[in-house]
């Protein structure tokens, strides 16, 4: 999440972004919407879908495989 925040902040400039006194505060700017479970019998996989304050038109997606976050992406507000 912090990487997405930093990339977006670099694109639009510091003055438009929520101020973070500590990197952990990025989670205060994220609201999880739902969990999507992918049915793969070999690898336990699910995605967390969330909205973020710094880019209200888009959301975020984090994929977990075997309990490890292995992919993150920005998505449209309708869930792709």
Coordinates of N, CA, C and O in Angstrom, one line a residue, residues 11-58:
X11 N 3.5 11.4 -8.6 CA 2.8 11.8 -9.8 C 2.1 13.1 -9.7 O 2.1 14.0 -10.6
X12 N 1.4 13.3 -8.6 CA 0.6 14.5 -8.5 C 1.1 15.6 -7.6 O 0.6 16.7 -7.6
X13 N 2.2 15.3 -6.8 CA 2.8 16.3 -5.9 C 2.4 16.2 -4.5 O 1.3 15.8 -4.2
X14 N 3.2 16.7 -3.6 CA 3.1 16.6 -2.2 C 1.9 17.3 -1.6 O 1.2 16.9 -0.7
X15 N 1.6 18.5 -2.2 CA 0.5 19.3 -1.6 C -0.9 18.7 -1.7 O -1.8 19.1 -1.0
X16 N -1.1 17.8 -2.6 CA -2.4 17.2 -2.8 C -2.7 15.9 -2.1 O -3.8 15.4 -2.0
X17 N -1.6 15.4 -1.4 CA -1.7 14.1 -0.7 C -1.9 14.2 0.8 O -1.5 15.2 1.4
X18 N -2.6 13.3 1.4 CA -2.7 13.3 2.8 C -1.4 13.2 3.5 O -0.5 12.5 3.0
X19 N -1.2 13.9 4.6 CA 0.1 13.9 5.2 C 0.3 12.7 6.1 O -0.6 12.4 6.9
X20 N 1.4 12.0 6.0 CA 1.7 10.9 6.9 C 2.9 11.2 7.7 O 4.0 11.4 7.3
X21 N 2.7 11.2 9.0 CA 3.8 11.5 10.0 C 4.6 10.2 10.1 O 5.8 10.3 10.4
X22 N 4.0 9.0 9.9 CA 4.6 7.7 10.0 C 4.1 6.8 8.9 O 2.9 6.9 8.6
X23 N 5.0 6.1 8.2 CA 4.5 5.2 7.1 C 3.3 4.3 7.5 O 2.5 4.0 6.6
X24 N 3.2 3.9 8.7 CA 2.1 3.0 9.1 C 0.8 3.6 9.0 O -0.3 3.0 8.9
X25 N 0.8 5.0 9.0 CA -0.5 5.7 8.9 C -1.1 5.6 7.5 O -2.3 6.0 7.3
X26 N -0.5 5.0 6.5 CA -1.1 4.7 5.2 C -2.3 3.9 5.4 O -3.3 4.0 4.7
X27 N -2.4 3.0 6.4 CA -3.5 2.1 6.6 C -4.7 2.9 7.1 O -5.8 2.5 6.9
X28 N -4.5 4.1 7.7 CA -5.6 5.0 8.1 C -6.4 5.5 6.8 O -7.5 6.0 6.9
X29 N -5.7 5.5 5.7 CA -6.3 6.0 4.4 C -6.9 5.0 3.6 O -7.3 5.2 2.5
X30 N -6.9 3.7 4.1 CA -7.4 2.6 3.3 C -8.6 2.0 4.0 O -8.6 1.8 5.2
X31 N -9.7 1.7 3.2 CA -10.9 1.1 3.6 C -11.1 -0.2 2.8 O -11.3 -0.1 1.6
X32 N -11.0 -1.4 3.5 CA -11.2 -2.6 2.8 C -12.7 -2.8 2.4 O -13.6 -2.6 3.3
X33 N -13.0 -3.2 1.2 CA -14.3 -3.4 0.7 C -14.8 -4.9 0.8 O -15.9 -5.1 1.3
X34 N -14.0 -5.8 0.3 CA -14.3 -7.2 0.3 C -13.1 -8.1 0.0 O -12.1 -7.6 -0.3
X35 N -13.3 -9.3 0.3 CA -12.3 -10.4 0.0 C -12.9 -11.2 -1.1 O -14.0 -11.7 -1.1
X36 N -12.0 -11.5 -2.1 CA -12.3 -12.3 -3.2 C -11.5 -13.6 -3.2 O -10.2 -13.5 -3.1
X37 N -12.1 -14.7 -3.1 CA -11.4 -16.0 -3.0 C -11.3 -16.6 -4.4 O -12.3 -16.8 -5.0
X38 N -10.1 -16.9 -4.8 CA -9.9 -17.6 -6.0 C -9.8 -19.1 -5.7 O -9.1 -19.6 -4.8
X39 N -10.5 -19.9 -6.5 CA -10.6 -21.3 -6.2 C -9.5 -22.0 -7.0 O -9.7 -22.4 -8.2
X40 N -8.4 -22.2 -6.4 CA -7.2 -23.0 -6.9 C -6.9 -24.1 -5.9 O -6.5 -23.8 -4.8
X41 N -7.1 -25.3 -6.3 CA -6.9 -26.4 -5.4 C -5.5 -26.6 -5.0 O -5.2 -27.2 -3.9
X42 N -4.5 -26.1 -5.8 CA -3.1 -26.3 -5.5 C -2.5 -25.2 -4.6 O -1.6 -25.5 -3.8
X43 N -3.0 -24.0 -4.7 CA -2.4 -22.8 -4.0 C -3.6 -22.0 -3.4 O -4.4 -21.5 -4.1
X44 N -3.6 -21.9 -2.1 CA -4.6 -21.0 -1.4 C -4.4 -19.6 -1.8 O -3.3 -19.0 -1.6
X45 N -5.4 -19.0 -2.5 CA -5.3 -17.7 -3.0 C -6.5 -16.8 -2.7 O -7.6 -17.3 -2.9
X46 N -6.3 -15.6 -2.3 CA -7.4 -14.6 -2.1 C -6.9 -13.2 -2.3 O -5.7 -13.0 -2.3
X47 N -7.8 -12.3 -2.6 CA -7.5 -10.9 -2.9 C -8.3 -10.1 -1.9 O -9.5 -10.3 -1.6
X48 N -7.6 -9.0 -1.4 CA -8.3 -8.0 -0.6 C -8.5 -6.8 -1.5 O -7.6 -6.3 -2.1
X49 N -9.7 -6.4 -1.6 CA -10.1 -5.2 -2.4 C -10.4 -4.0 -1.5 O -11.1 -4.2 -0.5
X50 N -9.8 -2.9 -1.8 CA -9.9 -1.7 -0.9 C -10.1 -0.4 -1.7 O -9.7 -0.3 -2.9
X51 N -10.6 0.6 -1.0 CA -10.6 2.0 -1.5 C -9.5 2.7 -0.8 O -9.2 2.4 0.4
X52 N -9.0 3.8 -1.4 CA -8.0 4.6 -0.7 C -8.3 6.1 -0.8 O -8.8 6.5 -1.9
X53 N -8.0 6.9 0.2 CA -8.3 8.3 0.2 C -7.5 9.1 -0.8 O -8.0 10.1 -1.3
X54 N -6.3 8.7 -1.2 CA -5.5 9.5 -2.0 C -5.9 9.3 -3.5 O -5.4 10.1 -4.3
X55 N -6.7 8.4 -3.8 CA -7.1 8.2 -5.2 C -8.5 7.6 -5.2 O -8.8 6.5 -5.4
X56 N -9.5 8.5 -4.9 CA -10.9 8.0 -4.8 C -11.5 7.4 -6.0 O -12.5 6.6 -5.9
X57 N -11.0 7.7 -7.2 CA -11.6 7.1 -8.4 C -11.1 5.7 -8.6 O -11.7 5.0 -9.4
X58 N -10.1 5.3 -7.9 CA -9.6 3.9 -8.1 C -9.4 3.3 -6.7 O -9.3 3.9 -5.7

